[in-house]
mmCIF file of C-alpha atoms in Angstrom:
data_model
loop_
_atom_site.group_PDB
_atom_site.id
_atom_site.type_symbol
_atom_site.label_atom_id
_atom_site.label_comp_id
_atom_site.label_asym_id
_atom_site.label_seq_id
_atom_site.Cartn_x
_atom_site.Cartn_y
_atom_site.Cartn_z
ATOM 1 C CA MET A 1 -16.389 -36.398 -1.794
ATOM 2 C CA LYS A 2 -18.805 -34.716 -4.209
ATOM 3 C CA GLN A 3 -18.391 -36.029 -7.765
ATOM 4 C CA ILE A 4 -20.164 -35.315 -11.044
ATOM 5 C CA ILE A 5 -19.168 -36.875 -14.368
ATOM 6 C CA ALA A 6 -20.732 -34.944 -17.249
ATOM 7 C CA MET A 7 -20.491 -36.497 -20.723
ATOM 8 C CA GLY A 8 -20.866 -34.453 -23.889
ATOM 9 C CA GLY A 9 -21.951 -37.606 -25.680
ATOM 10 C CA GLY A 10 -21.041 -41.268 -25.536
ATOM 11 C CA GLY A 11 -21.555 -44.098 -23.116
ATOM 12 C CA PHE A 12 -23.811 -47.071 -23.830
ATOM 13 C CA SER A 13 -26.470 -45.011 -25.627
ATOM 14 C CA MET A 14 -24.108 -43.606 -28.265
ATOM 15 C CA GLU A 15 -21.175 -46.056 -28.231
ATOM 16 C CA PRO A 16 -22.609 -49.494 -27.375
ATOM 17 C CA GLU A 17 -19.417 -51.216 -28.536
ATOM 18 C CA ASN A 18 -17.133 -48.846 -26.618
ATOM 19 C CA PRO A 19 -17.356 -49.316 -22.820
ATOM 20 C CA LEU A 20 -14.547 -46.900 -21.896
ATOM 21 C CA LEU A 21 -16.656 -44.067 -20.472
ATOM 22 C CA ASP A 22 -19.126 -46.315 -18.643
ATOM 23 C CA SER A 23 -16.227 -48.291 -17.144
ATOM 24 C CA TYR A 24 -14.588 -45.035 -16.069
ATOM 25 C CA ILE A 25 -17.751 -43.952 -14.252
ATOM 26 C CA LEU A 26 -18.082 -47.280 -12.452
ATOM 27 C CA ASN A 27 -14.408 -47.246 -11.477
ATOM 28 C CA GLN A 28 -14.848 -44.004 -9.533
ATOM 29 C CA SER A 29 -16.819 -45.872 -6.891
ATOM 30 C CA PRO A 30 -14.805 -47.612 -4.153
ATOM 31 C CA LYS A 31 -17.312 -50.485 -4.254
ATOM 32 C CA THR A 32 -16.388 -53.684 -6.121
ATOM 33 C CA ARG A 33 -20.007 -53.981 -7.342
ATOM 34 C CA PRO A 34 -21.453 -50.469 -7.167
ATOM 35 C CA LYS A 35 -25.204 -49.943 -7.344
ATOM 36 C CA VAL A 36 -25.814 -47.860 -10.479
ATOM 37 C CA CYS A 37 -29.258 -46.409 -11.113
ATOM 38 C CA PHE A 38 -30.318 -45.175 -14.554
ATOM 39 C CA LEU A 39 -32.661 -42.159 -14.783
ATOM 40 C CA PRO A 40 -34.276 -42.143 -18.265
ATOM 41 C CA THR A 41 -36.567 -39.175 -17.483
ATOM 42 C CA ALA A 42 -35.409 -36.994 -20.406
ATOM 43 C CA SER A 43 -36.433 -39.697 -22.889
ATOM 44 C CA GLY A 44 -39.892 -40.071 -21.353
ATOM 45 C CA ASP A 45 -38.678 -43.297 -19.722
ATOM 46 C CA ALA A 46 -38.357 -44.923 -23.156
ATOM 47 C CA GLU A 47 -38.454 -48.703 -22.801
ATOM 48 C CA GLY A 48 -35.818 -49.221 -25.489
ATOM 49 C CA TYR A 49 -33.400 -46.899 -23.710
ATOM 50 C CA ILE A 50 -33.939 -48.682 -20.405
ATOM 51 C CA ASN A 51 -33.418 -52.070 -22.056
ATOM 52 C CA ASN A 52 -30.203 -50.855 -23.678
ATOM 53 C CA PHE A 53 -28.937 -49.768 -20.260
ATOM 54 C CA TYR A 54 -29.492 -53.204 -18.771
ATOM 55 C CA GLN A 55 -28.052 -54.963 -21.822
ATOM 56 C CA SER A 56 -24.882 -52.901 -21.531
ATOM 57 C CA PHE A 57 -24.399 -52.851 -17.769
ATOM 58 C CA LYS A 58 -24.919 -56.587 -17.342
ATOM 59 C CA ASN A 59 -21.419 -56.814 -18.835
ATOM 60 C CA HIS A 60 -19.958 -54.713 -15.992
ATOM 61 C CA GLU A 61 -19.302 -55.558 -12.359
ATOM 62 C CA CYS A 62 -22.222 -53.618 -10.882
ATOM 63 C CA GLU A 63 -25.828 -53.846 -9.676
ATOM 64 C CA PRO A 64 -27.961 -52.009 -12.255
ATOM 65 C CA SER A 65 -31.410 -50.563 -11.611
ATOM 66 C CA HIS A 66 -33.540 -47.741 -13.001
ATOM 67 C CA LEU A 67 -35.975 -45.158 -11.720
ATOM 68 C CA SER A 68 -39.045 -44.404 -13.820
ATOM 69 C CA LEU A 69 -41.245 -41.483 -12.786
ATOM 70 C CA PHE A 70 -44.036 -42.936 -14.913
ATOM 71 C CA ARG A 71 -43.809 -46.243 -13.026
ATOM 72 C CA PRO A 72 -42.154 -45.345 -9.692
ATOM 73 C CA PRO A 73 -40.292 -48.219 -8.011
ATOM 74 C CA SER A 74 -41.173 -46.961 -4.526
ATOM 75 C CA ARG A 75 -43.284 -44.366 -2.733
ATOM 76 C CA ASP A 76 -40.081 -43.176 -1.034
ATOM 77 C CA LEU A 77 -37.926 -41.989 -3.928
ATOM 78 C CA GLU A 78 -35.420 -40.321 -1.635
ATOM 79 C CA GLU A 79 -34.713 -43.615 0.120
ATOM 80 C CA PHE A 80 -34.452 -45.334 -3.278
ATOM 81 C CA ILE A 81 -31.887 -42.767 -4.501
ATOM 82 C CA MET A 82 -29.856 -42.740 -1.294
ATOM 83 C CA ASP A 83 -29.387 -46.515 -1.484
ATOM 84 C CA LYS A 84 -27.373 -46.172 -4.708
ATOM 85 C CA ASP A 85 -23.665 -45.546 -5.349
ATOM 86 C CA ILE A 86 -23.985 -43.976 -8.821
ATOM 87 C CA ILE A 87 -26.838 -42.123 -10.521
ATOM 88 C CA TYR A 88 -26.586 -42.189 -14.334
ATOM 89 C CA VAL A 89 -28.875 -39.750 -16.187
ATOM 90 C CA GLY A 90 -29.759 -40.373 -19.827
ATOM 91 C CA GLY A 91 -30.244 -37.955 -22.712
ATOM 92 C CA GLY A 92 -33.377 -36.436 -24.202
ATOM 93 C CA ASN A 93 -35.431 -33.323 -23.445
ATOM 94 C CA THR A 94 -33.730 -31.416 -20.612
ATOM 95 C CA LYS A 95 -36.602 -28.977 -20.045
ATOM 96 C CA ASN A 96 -39.045 -31.834 -19.453
ATOM 97 C CA LEU A 97 -36.499 -33.627 -17.266
ATOM 98 C CA LEU A 98 -36.141 -30.594 -15.003
ATOM 99 C CA ALA A 99 -39.900 -30.006 -14.789
ATOM 100 C CA LEU A 100 -40.598 -33.602 -13.774
ATOM 101 C CA TRP A 101 -37.716 -33.746 -11.319
ATOM 102 C CA ARG A 102 -38.867 -30.576 -9.579
ATOM 103 C CA ASP A 103 -42.460 -31.781 -9.396
ATOM 104 C CA TRP A 104 -41.328 -35.045 -7.781
ATOM 105 C CA LYS A 105 -38.645 -33.243 -5.678
ATOM 106 C CA LEU A 106 -36.056 -35.460 -7.339
ATOM 107 C CA ASN A 107 -33.796 -32.414 -7.798
ATOM 108 C CA GLU A 108 -33.620 -32.081 -4.005
ATOM 109 C CA TYR A 109 -32.944 -35.789 -3.513
ATOM 110 C CA LEU A 110 -30.170 -35.751 -6.109
ATOM 111 C CA GLU A 111 -28.487 -32.727 -4.554
ATOM 112 C CA ASN A 112 -28.617 -34.455 -1.179
ATOM 113 C CA ALA A 113 -27.152 -37.599 -2.759
ATOM 114 C CA TRP A 114 -24.308 -35.529 -4.231
ATOM 115 C CA HIS A 115 -23.533 -33.988 -0.842
ATOM 116 C CA ASN A 116 -23.462 -37.480 0.640
ATOM 117 C CA GLY A 117 -20.898 -38.884 -1.780
ATOM 118 C CA ILE A 118 -23.148 -40.585 -4.316
ATOM 119 C CA ILE A 119 -21.654 -40.097 -7.794
ATOM 120 C CA LEU A 120 -23.834 -38.187 -10.253
ATOM 121 C CA ALA A 121 -23.217 -38.832 -13.950
ATOM 122 C CA GLY A 122 -24.990 -38.402 -17.254
ATOM 123 C CA VAL A 123 -24.848 -37.809 -20.970
ATOM 124 C CA SER A 124 -26.216 -34.896 -23.023
ATOM 125 C CA ALA A 125 -29.310 -33.766 -21.063
ATOM 126 C CA GLY A 126 -27.779 -35.766 -18.222
ATOM 127 C CA SER A 127 -24.715 -33.542 -18.493
ATOM 128 C CA ILE A 128 -26.123 -30.021 -18.761
ATOM 129 C CA CYS A 129 -28.724 -30.606 -16.021
ATOM 130 C CA TRP A 130 -26.054 -30.304 -13.292
ATOM 131 C CA PHE A 131 -24.826 -26.845 -14.392
ATOM 132 C CA GLU A 132 -26.283 -23.385 -13.797
ATOM 133 C CA GLU A 133 -27.063 -23.156 -17.501
ATOM 134 C CA GLY A 134 -26.953 -25.305 -20.594
ATOM 135 C CA ILE A 135 -27.582 -25.039 -24.305
ATOM 136 C CA THR A 136 -30.517 -27.169 -25.429
ATOM 137 C CA ASP A 137 -32.838 -28.003 -28.306
ATOM 138 C CA SER A 138 -35.618 -28.871 -25.855
ATOM 139 C CA TYR A 139 -37.858 -26.086 -27.164
ATOM 140 C CA GLY A 140 -37.831 -27.266 -30.762
ATOM 141 C CA ASP A 141 -35.523 -26.776 -33.723
ATOM 142 C CA GLN A 142 -33.313 -24.020 -32.261
ATOM 143 C CA LEU A 143 -30.576 -24.135 -29.649
ATOM 144 C CA GLU A 144 -31.339 -21.906 -26.670
ATOM 145 C CA PRO A 145 -30.095 -21.318 -23.111
ATOM 146 C CA LEU A 146 -31.769 -23.200 -20.286
ATOM 147 C CA GLN A 147 -31.610 -22.597 -16.539
ATOM 148 C CA CYS A 148 -30.596 -25.877 -14.879
ATOM 149 C CA LEU A 149 -29.976 -27.209 -11.359
ATOM 150 C CA GLY A 150 -26.883 -25.157 -10.540
ATOM 151 C CA LEU A 151 -24.841 -27.798 -8.728
ATOM 152 C CA LEU A 152 -21.935 -26.806 -10.989
ATOM 153 C CA ARG A 153 -21.091 -23.211 -11.854
ATOM 154 C CA GLY A 154 -21.268 -21.800 -15.359
ATOM 155 C CA SER A 155 -22.693 -23.336 -18.512
ATOM 156 C CA ASN A 156 -22.252 -26.553 -20.481
ATOM 157 C CA CYS A 157 -22.556 -27.508 -24.138
ATOM 158 C CA PRO A 158 -22.590 -31.205 -25.123
ATOM 159 C CA HIS A 159 -22.180 -32.618 -28.653
ATOM 160 C CA TYR A 160 -19.728 -29.811 -29.494
ATOM 161 C CA ASP A 161 -18.383 -31.699 -32.506
ATOM 162 C CA GLY A 162 -21.285 -34.070 -33.008
ATOM 163 C CA GLU A 163 -23.904 -31.608 -34.252
ATOM 164 C CA ALA A 164 -22.945 -28.954 -36.809
ATOM 165 C CA ASP A 165 -24.861 -26.099 -35.164
ATOM 166 C CA ARG A 166 -23.708 -26.673 -31.582
ATOM 167 C CA ARG A 167 -20.339 -24.930 -31.750
ATOM 168 C CA PRO A 168 -21.463 -21.722 -33.526
ATOM 169 C CA ALA A 169 -24.644 -21.478 -31.442
ATOM 170 C CA TYR A 170 -22.809 -21.850 -28.125
ATOM 171 C CA GLN A 171 -20.128 -19.366 -29.119
ATOM 172 C CA GLU A 172 -22.740 -16.809 -30.219
ATOM 173 C CA LEU A 173 -24.693 -17.191 -26.959
ATOM 174 C CA VAL A 174 -21.544 -16.781 -24.843
ATOM 175 C CA ALA A 175 -20.301 -13.821 -26.926
ATOM 176 C CA SER A 176 -23.673 -12.055 -26.643
ATOM 177 C CA GLY A 177 -23.926 -12.649 -22.901
ATOM 178 C CA LYS A 178 -27.108 -14.684 -23.283
ATOM 179 C CA ILE A 179 -25.440 -17.606 -21.529
ATOM 180 C CA GLN A 180 -22.598 -17.750 -18.999
ATOM 181 C CA PRO A 181 -19.116 -18.862 -20.042
ATOM 182 C CA GLY A 182 -18.533 -22.555 -19.579
ATOM 183 C CA ILE A 183 -17.184 -25.824 -20.894
ATOM 184 C CA ALA A 184 -18.074 -27.491 -24.191
ATOM 185 C CA ALA A 185 -17.493 -31.204 -24.665
ATOM 186 C CA ASP A 186 -17.157 -33.195 -27.864
ATOM 187 C CA ASP A 187 -18.966 -36.513 -28.169
ATOM 188 C CA GLY A 188 -16.956 -39.114 -26.292
ATOM 189 C CA VAL A 189 -15.691 -36.652 -23.660
ATOM 190 C CA ALA A 190 -16.404 -36.773 -19.919
ATOM 191 C CA LEU A 191 -15.799 -33.865 -17.534
ATOM 192 C CA HIS A 192 -15.010 -35.250 -14.094
ATOM 193 C CA TYR A 193 -15.750 -32.721 -11.370
ATOM 194 C CA ILE A 194 -14.780 -33.027 -7.737
ATOM 195 C CA GLY A 195 -16.688 -30.335 -5.918
ATOM 196 C CA GLN A 196 -16.707 -27.282 -8.197
ATOM 197 C CA GLU A 197 -13.421 -28.050 -9.923
ATOM 198 C CA VAL A 198 -12.670 -30.120 -13.007
ATOM 199 C CA ASN A 199 -10.427 -32.867 -11.675
ATOM 200 C CA ARG A 200 -9.917 -34.669 -14.962
ATOM 201 C CA ILE A 201 -11.167 -34.743 -18.544
ATOM 202 C CA VAL A 202 -11.206 -38.125 -20.279
ATOM 203 C CA SER A 203 -12.398 -39.401 -23.634
ATOM 204 C CA SER A 204 -13.420 -42.616 -25.358
ATOM 205 C CA ARG A 205 -12.281 -41.296 -28.756
ATOM 206 C CA PRO A 206 -8.661 -40.354 -29.598
ATOM 207 C CA ALA A 207 -9.451 -36.944 -31.137
ATOM 208 C CA ALA A 208 -12.277 -35.850 -28.835
ATOM 209 C CA LYS A 209 -11.645 -32.699 -26.789
ATOM 210 C CA ALA A 210 -13.158 -30.269 -24.297
ATOM 211 C CA PHE A 211 -12.973 -26.481 -24.503
ATOM 212 C CA GLN A 212 -13.312 -23.538 -22.133
ATOM 213 C CA VAL A 213 -15.481 -20.952 -23.902
ATOM 214 C CA SER A 214 -15.579 -17.388 -22.569
ATOM 215 C CA CYS A 215 -15.791 -13.790 -23.728
ATOM 216 C CA ASP A 216 -13.843 -10.742 -22.543
ATOM 217 C CA ASP A 217 -14.489 -8.245 -25.365
ATOM 218 C CA THR A 218 -13.628 -11.054 -27.788
ATOM 219 C CA LEU A 219 -14.705 -14.683 -27.789
ATOM 220 C CA MET A 220 -12.100 -17.108 -26.484
ATOM 221 C CA GLU A 221 -12.041 -20.877 -26.954
ATOM 222 C CA ALA A 222 -9.270 -22.668 -25.071
ATOM 223 C CA GLU A 223 -8.635 -26.369 -25.608
ATOM 224 C CA LEU A 224 -8.426 -28.280 -22.320
ATOM 225 C CA LYS A 225 -6.176 -31.253 -21.585
ATOM 226 C CA THR A 226 -8.086 -34.419 -22.418
ATOM 227 C CA GLU A 227 -6.836 -37.943 -21.726
ATOM 228 C CA PHE A 228 -7.793 -40.723 -24.151
ATOM 229 C CA LEU A 229 -8.875 -43.685 -22.051
ATOM 230 C CA GLY A 230 -7.926 -46.163 -24.766
ATOM 231 C CA ALA A 231 -4.285 -45.093 -24.580
ATOM 232 C CA LEU A 232 -4.309 -45.321 -20.786
ATOM 233 C CA GLU A 233 -5.830 -48.806 -20.952
ATOM 234 C CA ARG A 234 -3.196 -49.885 -23.497
ATOM 235 C CA ASP A 235 -0.355 -48.502 -21.387
ATOM 236 C CA ASN A 236 -1.665 -50.318 -18.298
ATOM 237 C CA LYS A 237 -1.752 -53.614 -20.180
ATOM 238 C CA VAL A 238 1.857 -53.115 -21.352
ATOM 239 C CA MET A 239 3.008 -52.362 -17.790
ATOM 240 C CA ASN A 240 1.299 -55.480 -16.462
ATOM 241 C CA GLU A 241 2.805 -57.828 -19.040
#
């Protein structure tokens, strides 16, 4: 089963005291202690980011590791990737992430992993990288379209409510045809794809939402059903009491 979990914002890097999204990702693996590998490429393999990953995931039932392209863990990166159950991509500069991945052929290894049932996940840059296109500030102080890996159709906009210019910029790009229609996600929202279809949309924040943004003569923004994981967790506790 091919799965991608694309987060508009959240997880350990944005919500260190709120484990709901990271727990959700881990729970999609059938393994009791899944091997989860963090790819901090978009941050330039920032040591602080890597340390935060380990600090957070030591509190989960999993086997954490990371892959640095500046300090590769193995000469055979494909074998290293294929040994994992979950790949978790961090945020940062998406353009640089894609350039480095392509140079190291990591894009090919990740696509092969996806086809072989390894779960791909990520936040911000680690969200838009899986789509055909994304909206990014990788070039500087403006938001622009970026051609991405194309595992998922259409475009993606993270931080839809978290950064004031994201929503108007994405809507203008879609309305002008400069970027394909797609899905925008508030901070705290995860889009869970199985194959090419959104199977479920979940959130770590009660008011966080996802939206389908398209244009057919006029711009259309349709709110998508989003499940708050905190409510689901509370309901499960009540049922088990």
